[in-house]
mmCIF file of C-alpha atoms in Angstrom:
data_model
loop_
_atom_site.group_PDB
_atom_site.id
_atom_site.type_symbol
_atom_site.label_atom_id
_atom_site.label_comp_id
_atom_site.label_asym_id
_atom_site.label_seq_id
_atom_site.Cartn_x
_atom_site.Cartn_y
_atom_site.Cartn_z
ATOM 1 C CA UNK A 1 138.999 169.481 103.838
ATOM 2 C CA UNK A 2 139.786 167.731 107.514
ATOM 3 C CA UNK A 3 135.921 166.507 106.995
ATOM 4 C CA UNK A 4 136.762 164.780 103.844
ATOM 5 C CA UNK A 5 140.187 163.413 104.894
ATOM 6 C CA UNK A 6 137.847 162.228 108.208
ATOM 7 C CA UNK A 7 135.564 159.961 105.991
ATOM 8 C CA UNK A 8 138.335 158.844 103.631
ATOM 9 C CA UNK A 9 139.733 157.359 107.031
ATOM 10 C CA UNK A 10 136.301 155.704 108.044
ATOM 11 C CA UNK A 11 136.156 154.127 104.779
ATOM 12 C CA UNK A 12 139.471 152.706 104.662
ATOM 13 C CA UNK A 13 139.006 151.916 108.301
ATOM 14 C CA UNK A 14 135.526 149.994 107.682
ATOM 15 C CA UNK A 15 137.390 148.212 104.351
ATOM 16 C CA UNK A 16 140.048 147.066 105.997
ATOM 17 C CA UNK A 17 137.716 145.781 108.916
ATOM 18 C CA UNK A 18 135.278 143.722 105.805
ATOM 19 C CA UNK A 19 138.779 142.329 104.528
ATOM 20 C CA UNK A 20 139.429 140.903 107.585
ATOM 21 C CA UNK A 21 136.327 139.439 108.379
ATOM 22 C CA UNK A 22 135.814 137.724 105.227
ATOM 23 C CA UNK A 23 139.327 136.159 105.208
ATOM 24 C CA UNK A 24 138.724 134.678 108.564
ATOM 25 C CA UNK A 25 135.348 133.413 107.378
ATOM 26 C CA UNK A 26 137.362 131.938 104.584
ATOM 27 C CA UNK A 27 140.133 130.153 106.477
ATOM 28 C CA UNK A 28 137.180 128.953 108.979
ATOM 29 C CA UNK A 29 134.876 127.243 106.466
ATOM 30 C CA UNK A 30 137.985 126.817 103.446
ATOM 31 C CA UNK A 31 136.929 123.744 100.822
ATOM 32 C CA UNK A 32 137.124 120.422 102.704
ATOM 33 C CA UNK A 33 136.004 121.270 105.748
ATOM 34 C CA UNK A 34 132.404 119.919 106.912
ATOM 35 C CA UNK A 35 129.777 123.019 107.355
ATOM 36 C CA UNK A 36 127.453 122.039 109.899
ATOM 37 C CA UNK A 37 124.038 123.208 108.633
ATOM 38 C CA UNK A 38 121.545 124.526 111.982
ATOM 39 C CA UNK A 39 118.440 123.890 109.374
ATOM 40 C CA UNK A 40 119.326 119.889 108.463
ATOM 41 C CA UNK A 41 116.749 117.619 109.792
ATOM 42 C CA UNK A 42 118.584 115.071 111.308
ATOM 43 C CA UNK A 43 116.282 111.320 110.456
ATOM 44 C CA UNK A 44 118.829 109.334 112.876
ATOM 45 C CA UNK A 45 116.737 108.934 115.341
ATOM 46 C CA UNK A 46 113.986 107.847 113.605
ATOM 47 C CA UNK A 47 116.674 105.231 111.863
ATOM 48 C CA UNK A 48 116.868 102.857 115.191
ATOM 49 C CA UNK A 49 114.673 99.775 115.517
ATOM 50 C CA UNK A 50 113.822 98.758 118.584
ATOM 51 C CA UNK A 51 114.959 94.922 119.519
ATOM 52 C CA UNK A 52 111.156 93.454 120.052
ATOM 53 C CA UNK A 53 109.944 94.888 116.841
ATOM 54 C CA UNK A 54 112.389 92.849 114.762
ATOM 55 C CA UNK A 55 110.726 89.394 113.599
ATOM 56 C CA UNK A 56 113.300 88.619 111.006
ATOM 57 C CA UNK A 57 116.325 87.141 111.399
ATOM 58 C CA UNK A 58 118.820 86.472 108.116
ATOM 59 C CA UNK A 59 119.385 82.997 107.564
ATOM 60 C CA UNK A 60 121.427 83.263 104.527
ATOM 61 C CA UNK A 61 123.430 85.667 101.910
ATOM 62 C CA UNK A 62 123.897 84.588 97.955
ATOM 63 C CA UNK A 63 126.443 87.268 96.512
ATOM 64 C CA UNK A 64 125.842 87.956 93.044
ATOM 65 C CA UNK A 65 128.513 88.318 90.309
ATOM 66 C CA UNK A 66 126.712 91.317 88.448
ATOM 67 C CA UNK A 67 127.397 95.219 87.699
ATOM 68 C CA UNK A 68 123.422 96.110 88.830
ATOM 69 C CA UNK A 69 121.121 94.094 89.947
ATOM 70 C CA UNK A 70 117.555 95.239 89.226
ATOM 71 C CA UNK A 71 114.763 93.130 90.095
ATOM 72 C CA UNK A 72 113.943 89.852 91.685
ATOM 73 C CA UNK A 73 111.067 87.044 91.757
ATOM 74 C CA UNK A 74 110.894 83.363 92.975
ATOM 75 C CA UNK A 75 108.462 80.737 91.636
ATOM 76 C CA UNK A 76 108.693 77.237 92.624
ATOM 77 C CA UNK A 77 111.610 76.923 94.222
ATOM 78 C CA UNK A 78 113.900 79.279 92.055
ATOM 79 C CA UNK A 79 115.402 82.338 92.012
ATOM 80 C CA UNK A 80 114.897 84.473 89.118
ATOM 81 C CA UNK A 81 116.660 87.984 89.212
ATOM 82 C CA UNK A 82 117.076 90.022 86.493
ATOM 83 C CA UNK A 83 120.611 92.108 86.494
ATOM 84 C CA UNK A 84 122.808 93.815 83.489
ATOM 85 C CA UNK A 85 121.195 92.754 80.230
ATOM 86 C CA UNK A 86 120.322 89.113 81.655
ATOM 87 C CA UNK A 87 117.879 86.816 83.308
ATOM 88 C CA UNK A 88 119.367 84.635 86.112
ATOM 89 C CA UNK A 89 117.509 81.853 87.513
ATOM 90 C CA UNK A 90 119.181 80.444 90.461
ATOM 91 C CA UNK A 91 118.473 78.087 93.144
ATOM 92 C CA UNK A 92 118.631 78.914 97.175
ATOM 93 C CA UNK A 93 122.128 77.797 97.390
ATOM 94 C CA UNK A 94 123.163 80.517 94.931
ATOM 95 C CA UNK A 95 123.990 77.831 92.150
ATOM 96 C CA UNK A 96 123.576 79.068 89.103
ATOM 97 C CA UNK A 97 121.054 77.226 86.877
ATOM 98 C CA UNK A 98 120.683 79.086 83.642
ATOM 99 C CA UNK A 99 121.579 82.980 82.104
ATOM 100 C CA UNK A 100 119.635 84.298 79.243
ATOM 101 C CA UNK A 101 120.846 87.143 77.410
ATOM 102 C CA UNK A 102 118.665 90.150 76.507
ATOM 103 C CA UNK A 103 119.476 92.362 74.025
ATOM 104 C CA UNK A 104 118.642 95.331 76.718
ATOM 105 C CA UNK A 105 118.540 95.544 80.449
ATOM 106 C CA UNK A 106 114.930 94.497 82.100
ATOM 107 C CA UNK A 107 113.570 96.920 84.985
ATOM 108 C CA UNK A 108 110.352 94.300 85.809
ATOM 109 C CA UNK A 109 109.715 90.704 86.245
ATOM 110 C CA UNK A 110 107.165 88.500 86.913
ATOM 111 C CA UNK A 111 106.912 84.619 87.164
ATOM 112 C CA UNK A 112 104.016 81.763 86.592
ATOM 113 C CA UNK A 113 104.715 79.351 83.814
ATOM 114 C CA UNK A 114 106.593 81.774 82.020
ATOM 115 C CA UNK A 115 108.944 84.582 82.629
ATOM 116 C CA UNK A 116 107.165 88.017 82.400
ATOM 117 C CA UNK A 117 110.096 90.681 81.727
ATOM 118 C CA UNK A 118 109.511 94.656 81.676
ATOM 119 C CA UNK A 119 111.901 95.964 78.865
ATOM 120 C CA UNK A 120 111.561 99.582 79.900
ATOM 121 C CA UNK A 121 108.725 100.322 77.331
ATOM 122 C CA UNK A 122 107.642 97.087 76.544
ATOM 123 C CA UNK A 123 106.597 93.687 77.890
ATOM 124 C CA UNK A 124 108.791 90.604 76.801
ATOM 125 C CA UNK A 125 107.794 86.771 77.551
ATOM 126 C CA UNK A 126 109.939 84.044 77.661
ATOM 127 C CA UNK A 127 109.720 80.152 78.595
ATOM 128 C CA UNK A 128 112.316 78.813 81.064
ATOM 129 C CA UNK A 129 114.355 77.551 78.558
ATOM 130 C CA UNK A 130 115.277 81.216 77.520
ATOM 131 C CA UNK A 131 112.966 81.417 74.255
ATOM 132 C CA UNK A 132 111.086 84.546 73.668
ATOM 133 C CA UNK A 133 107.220 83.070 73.569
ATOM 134 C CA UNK A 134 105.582 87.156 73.537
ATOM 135 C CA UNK A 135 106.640 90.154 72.868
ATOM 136 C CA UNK A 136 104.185 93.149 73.087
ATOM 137 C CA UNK A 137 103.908 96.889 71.380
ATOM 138 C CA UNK A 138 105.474 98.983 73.622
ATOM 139 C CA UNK A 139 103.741 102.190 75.236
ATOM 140 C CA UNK A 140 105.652 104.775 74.001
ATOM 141 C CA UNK A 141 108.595 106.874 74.389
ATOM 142 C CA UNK A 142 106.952 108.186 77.928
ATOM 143 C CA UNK A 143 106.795 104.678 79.201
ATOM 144 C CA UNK A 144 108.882 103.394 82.002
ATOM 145 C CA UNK A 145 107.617 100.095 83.345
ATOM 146 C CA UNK A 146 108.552 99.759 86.781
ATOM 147 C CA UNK A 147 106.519 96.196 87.919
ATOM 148 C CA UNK A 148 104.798 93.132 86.799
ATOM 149 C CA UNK A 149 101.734 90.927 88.170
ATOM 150 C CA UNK A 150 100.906 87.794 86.579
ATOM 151 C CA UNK A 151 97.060 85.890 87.169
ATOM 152 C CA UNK A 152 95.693 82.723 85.806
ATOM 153 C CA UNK A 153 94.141 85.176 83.333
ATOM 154 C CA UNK A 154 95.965 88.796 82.994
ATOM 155 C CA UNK A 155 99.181 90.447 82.980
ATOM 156 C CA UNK A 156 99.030 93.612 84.781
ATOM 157 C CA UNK A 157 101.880 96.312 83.789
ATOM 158 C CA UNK A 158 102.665 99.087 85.817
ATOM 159 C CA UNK A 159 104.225 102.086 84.231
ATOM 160 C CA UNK A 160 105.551 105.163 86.407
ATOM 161 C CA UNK A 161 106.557 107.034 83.043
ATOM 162 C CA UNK A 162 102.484 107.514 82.334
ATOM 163 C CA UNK A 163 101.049 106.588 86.027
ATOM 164 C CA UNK A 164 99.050 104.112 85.092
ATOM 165 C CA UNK A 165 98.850 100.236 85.243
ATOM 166 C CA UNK A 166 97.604 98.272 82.246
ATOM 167 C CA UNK A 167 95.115 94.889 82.518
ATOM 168 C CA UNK A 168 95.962 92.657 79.607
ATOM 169 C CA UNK A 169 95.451 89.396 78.429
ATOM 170 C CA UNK A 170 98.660 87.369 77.902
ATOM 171 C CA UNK A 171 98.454 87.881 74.459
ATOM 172 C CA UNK A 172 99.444 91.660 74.862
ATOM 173 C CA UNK A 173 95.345 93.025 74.155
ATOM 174 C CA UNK A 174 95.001 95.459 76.859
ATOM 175 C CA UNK A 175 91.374 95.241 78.556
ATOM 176 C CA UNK A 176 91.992 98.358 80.498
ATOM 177 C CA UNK A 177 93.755 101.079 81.952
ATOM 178 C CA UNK A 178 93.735 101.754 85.853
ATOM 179 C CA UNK A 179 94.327 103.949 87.995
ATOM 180 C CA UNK A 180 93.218 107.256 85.659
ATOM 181 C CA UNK A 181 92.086 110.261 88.029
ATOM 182 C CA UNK A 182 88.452 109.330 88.584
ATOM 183 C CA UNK A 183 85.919 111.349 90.384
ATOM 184 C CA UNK A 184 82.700 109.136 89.523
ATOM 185 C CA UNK A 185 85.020 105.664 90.229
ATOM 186 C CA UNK A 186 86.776 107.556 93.529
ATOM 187 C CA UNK A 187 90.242 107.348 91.742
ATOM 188 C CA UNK A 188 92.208 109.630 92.953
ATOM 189 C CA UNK A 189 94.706 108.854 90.408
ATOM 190 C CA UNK A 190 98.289 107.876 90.869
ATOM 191 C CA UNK A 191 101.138 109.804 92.498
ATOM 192 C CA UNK A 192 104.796 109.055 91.151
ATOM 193 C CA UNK A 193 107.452 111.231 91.358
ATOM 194 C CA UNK A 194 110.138 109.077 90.567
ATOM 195 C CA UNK A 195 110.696 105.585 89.143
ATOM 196 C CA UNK A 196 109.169 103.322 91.631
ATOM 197 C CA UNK A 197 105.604 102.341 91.402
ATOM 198 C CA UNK A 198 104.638 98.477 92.574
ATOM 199 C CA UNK A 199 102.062 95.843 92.044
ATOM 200 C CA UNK A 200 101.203 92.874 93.232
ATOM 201 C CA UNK A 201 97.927 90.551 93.304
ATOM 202 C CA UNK A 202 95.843 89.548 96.367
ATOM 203 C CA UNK A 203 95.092 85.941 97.070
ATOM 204 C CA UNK A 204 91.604 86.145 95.404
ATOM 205 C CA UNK A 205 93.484 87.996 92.522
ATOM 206 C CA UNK A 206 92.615 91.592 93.074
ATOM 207 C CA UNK A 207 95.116 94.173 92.451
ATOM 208 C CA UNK A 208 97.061 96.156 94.463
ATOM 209 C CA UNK A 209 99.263 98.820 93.771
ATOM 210 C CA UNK A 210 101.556 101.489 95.715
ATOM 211 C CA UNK A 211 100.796 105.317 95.375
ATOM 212 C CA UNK A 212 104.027 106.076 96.256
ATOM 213 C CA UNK A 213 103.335 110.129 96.604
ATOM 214 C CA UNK A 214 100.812 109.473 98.964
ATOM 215 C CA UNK A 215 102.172 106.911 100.582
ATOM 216 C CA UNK A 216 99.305 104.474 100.079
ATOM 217 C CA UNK A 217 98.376 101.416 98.948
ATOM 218 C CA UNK A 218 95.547 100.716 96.828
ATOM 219 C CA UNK A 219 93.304 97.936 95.999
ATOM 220 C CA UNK A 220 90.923 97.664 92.511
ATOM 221 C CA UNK A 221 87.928 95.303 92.204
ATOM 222 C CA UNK A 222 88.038 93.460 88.719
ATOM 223 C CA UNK A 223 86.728 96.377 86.798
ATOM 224 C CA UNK A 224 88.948 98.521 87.808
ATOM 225 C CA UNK A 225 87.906 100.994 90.170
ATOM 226 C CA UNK A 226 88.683 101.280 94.051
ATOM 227 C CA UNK A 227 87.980 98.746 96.294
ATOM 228 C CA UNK A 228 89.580 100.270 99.471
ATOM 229 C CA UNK A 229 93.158 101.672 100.486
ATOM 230 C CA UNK A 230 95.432 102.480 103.452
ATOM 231 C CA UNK A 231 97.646 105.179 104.388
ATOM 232 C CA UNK A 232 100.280 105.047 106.750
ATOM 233 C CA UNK A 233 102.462 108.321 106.714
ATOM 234 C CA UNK A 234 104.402 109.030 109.314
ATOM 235 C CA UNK A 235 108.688 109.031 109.599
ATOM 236 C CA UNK A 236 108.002 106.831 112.390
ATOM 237 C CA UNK A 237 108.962 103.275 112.085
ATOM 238 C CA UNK A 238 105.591 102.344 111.489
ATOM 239 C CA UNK A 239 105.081 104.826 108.734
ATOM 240 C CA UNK A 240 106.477 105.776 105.422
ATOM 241 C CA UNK A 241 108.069 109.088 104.447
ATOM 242 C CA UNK A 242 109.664 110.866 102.366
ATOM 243 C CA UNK A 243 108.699 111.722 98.441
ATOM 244 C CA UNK A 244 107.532 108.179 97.395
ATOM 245 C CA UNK A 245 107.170 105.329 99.446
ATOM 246 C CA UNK A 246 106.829 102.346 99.761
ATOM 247 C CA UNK A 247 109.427 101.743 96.877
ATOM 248 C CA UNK A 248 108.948 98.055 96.327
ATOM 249 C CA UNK A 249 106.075 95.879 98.001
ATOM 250 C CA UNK A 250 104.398 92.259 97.577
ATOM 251 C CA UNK A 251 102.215 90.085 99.443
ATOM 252 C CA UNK A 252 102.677 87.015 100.918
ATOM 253 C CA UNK A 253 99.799 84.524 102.735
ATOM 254 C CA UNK A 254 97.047 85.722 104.578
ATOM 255 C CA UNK A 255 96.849 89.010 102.198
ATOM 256 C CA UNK A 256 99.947 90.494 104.923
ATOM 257 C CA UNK A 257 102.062 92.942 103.368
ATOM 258 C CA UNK A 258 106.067 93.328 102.666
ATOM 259 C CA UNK A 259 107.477 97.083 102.276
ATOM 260 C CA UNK A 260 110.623 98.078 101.623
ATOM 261 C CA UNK A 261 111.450 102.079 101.452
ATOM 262 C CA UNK A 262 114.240 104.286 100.357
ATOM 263 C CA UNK A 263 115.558 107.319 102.222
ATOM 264 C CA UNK A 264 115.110 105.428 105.703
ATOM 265 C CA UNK A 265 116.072 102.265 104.039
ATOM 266 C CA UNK A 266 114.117 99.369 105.761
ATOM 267 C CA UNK A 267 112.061 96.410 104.895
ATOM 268 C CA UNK A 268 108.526 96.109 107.355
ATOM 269 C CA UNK A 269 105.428 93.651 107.093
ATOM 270 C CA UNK A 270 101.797 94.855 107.355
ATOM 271 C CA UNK A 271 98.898 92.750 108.353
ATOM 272 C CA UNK A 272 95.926 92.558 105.523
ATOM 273 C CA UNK A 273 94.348 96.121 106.718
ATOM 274 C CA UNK A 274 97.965 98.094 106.501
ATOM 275 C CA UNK A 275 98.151 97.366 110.558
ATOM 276 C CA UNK A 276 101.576 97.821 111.322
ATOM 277 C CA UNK A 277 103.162 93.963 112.466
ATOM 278 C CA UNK A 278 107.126 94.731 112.315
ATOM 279 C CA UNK A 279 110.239 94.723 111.071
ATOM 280 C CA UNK A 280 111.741 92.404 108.540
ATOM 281 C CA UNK A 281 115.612 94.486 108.007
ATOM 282 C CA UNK A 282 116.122 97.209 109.628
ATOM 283 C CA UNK A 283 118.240 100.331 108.907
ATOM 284 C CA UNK A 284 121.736 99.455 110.640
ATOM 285 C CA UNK A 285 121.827 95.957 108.630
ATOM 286 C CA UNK A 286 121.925 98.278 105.258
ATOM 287 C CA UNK A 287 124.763 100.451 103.731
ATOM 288 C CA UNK A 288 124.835 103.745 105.266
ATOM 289 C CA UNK A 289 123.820 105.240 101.876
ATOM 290 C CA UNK A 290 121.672 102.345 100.326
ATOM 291 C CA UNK A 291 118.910 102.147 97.628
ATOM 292 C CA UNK A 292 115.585 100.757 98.743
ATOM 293 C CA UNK A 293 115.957 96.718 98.712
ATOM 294 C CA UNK A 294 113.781 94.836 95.935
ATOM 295 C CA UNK A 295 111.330 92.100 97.627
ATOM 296 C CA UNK A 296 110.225 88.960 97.048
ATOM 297 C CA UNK A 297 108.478 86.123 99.408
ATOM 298 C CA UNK A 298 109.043 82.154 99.377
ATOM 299 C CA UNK A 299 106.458 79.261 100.431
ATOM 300 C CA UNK A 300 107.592 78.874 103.455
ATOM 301 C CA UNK A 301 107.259 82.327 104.312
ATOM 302 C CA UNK A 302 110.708 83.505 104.045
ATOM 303 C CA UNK A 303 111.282 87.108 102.558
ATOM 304 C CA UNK A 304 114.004 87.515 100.174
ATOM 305 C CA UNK A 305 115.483 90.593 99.468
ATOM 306 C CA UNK A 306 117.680 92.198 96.608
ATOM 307 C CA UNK A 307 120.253 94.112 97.683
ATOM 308 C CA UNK A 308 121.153 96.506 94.746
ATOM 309 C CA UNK A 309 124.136 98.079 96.629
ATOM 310 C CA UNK A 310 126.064 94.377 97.856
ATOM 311 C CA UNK A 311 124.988 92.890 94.849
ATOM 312 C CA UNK A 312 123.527 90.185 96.995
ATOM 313 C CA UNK A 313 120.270 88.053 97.137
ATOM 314 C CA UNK A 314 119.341 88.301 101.693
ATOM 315 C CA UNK A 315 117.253 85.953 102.306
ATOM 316 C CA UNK A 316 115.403 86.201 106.047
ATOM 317 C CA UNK A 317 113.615 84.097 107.825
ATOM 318 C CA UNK A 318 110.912 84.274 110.501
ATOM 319 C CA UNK A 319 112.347 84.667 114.377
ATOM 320 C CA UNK A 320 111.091 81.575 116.513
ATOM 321 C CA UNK A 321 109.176 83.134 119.317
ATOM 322 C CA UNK A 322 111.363 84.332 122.145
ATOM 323 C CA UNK A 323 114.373 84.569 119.906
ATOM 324 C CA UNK A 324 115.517 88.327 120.041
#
């Protein structure tokens, strides 16, 4: 009897002691208050830019009167940026020249002598007077076109929803598919996680297109299959990391390369053989939680950024030499 009353005791004893401890774990880490976690990997430091790596200095900000910006291309002078359910084409001084409403938002565009718009699923073309000129089948419910190149010849389409990008003639005929897991053509097929898959053309023409998952970019010959690629993954400054990087990307003379990557949001230029040259914008000069900028390079060698989160067209400009 004493021997039971002795371990109704300890229980009550070790309840009571439970109780307590789990109400002052409560009161310590109640709602609202900020839980450090020992396991986070803090990126900060990899966030800073060092001052002599910075060649780009801003020269000028056009803010945009839009709900979401989502892409951005100049040709000859003017801006052309689709946002909403519209196509903007505006001049550097952030006058604008003419709207064209769509009858759904565009995620792609492209620019020659026409306006090359990605309509989710399906390619749209227009002259600059606003006219629909082509309008192509679209590629299916999977589809999500993500980026447009435009040749003397082709439109190239690429389309994260069914990793691919499409080679076809400006009338909408598709000559071929790229980028299909290859062994015998050393494909090793595309990589995309999420929505952000770019393309852009090469002086001579080629294509070249990111692999974001592998954080690569990749060059095709004119039939299609690999030409060469490089790789630079690293959380380093001069690297990409995360998921899927680079998000966006074009090229601008001499075949050099402009990046611009999400998670560590910052905007870098890469000579012709993915050799790390510097930094265009770096972290600090975006929001602290910011989407990866689109890109976009003038004549005069100026690289233009769309910032989705300011709503704003950036547009930097090359450091003289000994300017820091």
């Amino acid at each position: 009897m004493k021997f039971r009353k002795l371990v109704n005791i300890v229980l009550v004893v070790l309840a009571l002691g439970i109780a307590i401890i789990i109400a002052r774990d409560f009161v310590m880490n109640r709602a609202g208050k900020v839980i450090e976690n020992p396991y986070a990997f803090d990126v900060s430091e990899y966030a800073k830019v060092s001052a002599d790596e910075i060649l780009y200095e801003e020269e000028k900000v056009l803010q945009l009167r839009v709900v979401e910006p989502k892409g951005i291309a100049f040709h000859q002078g003017t801006l052309f940026v689709i946002a909403d359910s519209s196509l903007l084409q505006m001049n550097l001084q952030g006058q604008l020249l003419k709207e064209t409403k769509m009858e759904a938002s565009p995620t792609a565009i492209a620019v020659d002598d026409l306006v090359w718009l990605g309509m989710k699923n399906q390619v749209v073309c227009l002259n600059f007077d606003g006219q629909e000129v082509e309008r192509w089948e679209n590629y299916g419910d999977r589809s999500v076109i993500t980026s447009l190149a435009v040749s003397p010849d082709f439109v190239f389409v690429a389309d994260a929803g069914n990793r691919l990008v499409y080679q076809c003639k400006k009338n909408g005929e598709l000559v071929r598919q790229i980028g299909e897991k290859n062994e015998q053509k050393a494909v090793p097929g595309f990589v995309v996680p999420s929505p952000y898959f770019d393309i852009a053309l090469s002086e001579e023409g080629y294509l070249w297109a990111v692999n974001p998952g592998r954080h690569s970019l990749e060059n095709f010959n004119a039939e299609g299959a690999l030409r060469t690629s490089w790789t630079s993954s690293s959380v380093k400054t001069e690297g990409f990391s995360g998921c899927c990087n680079p998000a966006h990307m074009t090229m601008m003379s001499e075949n050099a390369f402009v990046t611009s990557e999400k998670g560590i949001v910052r905007v870098k230029i890469y000579d012709q053989h993915g050799k790390y040259q510097g930094v265009v914008a770096a972290p600090n000069q975006f929001e602290e939680v910011a989407h990866a900028p689109d890109v976009c390079v003038d004549e005069n060698g100026r690289v233009i950024l769309l910032d989705f989160d300011r709503k704003q067209v950036r547009i930097f400009k090359p450091k003289e030499r000994g300017n820091s």
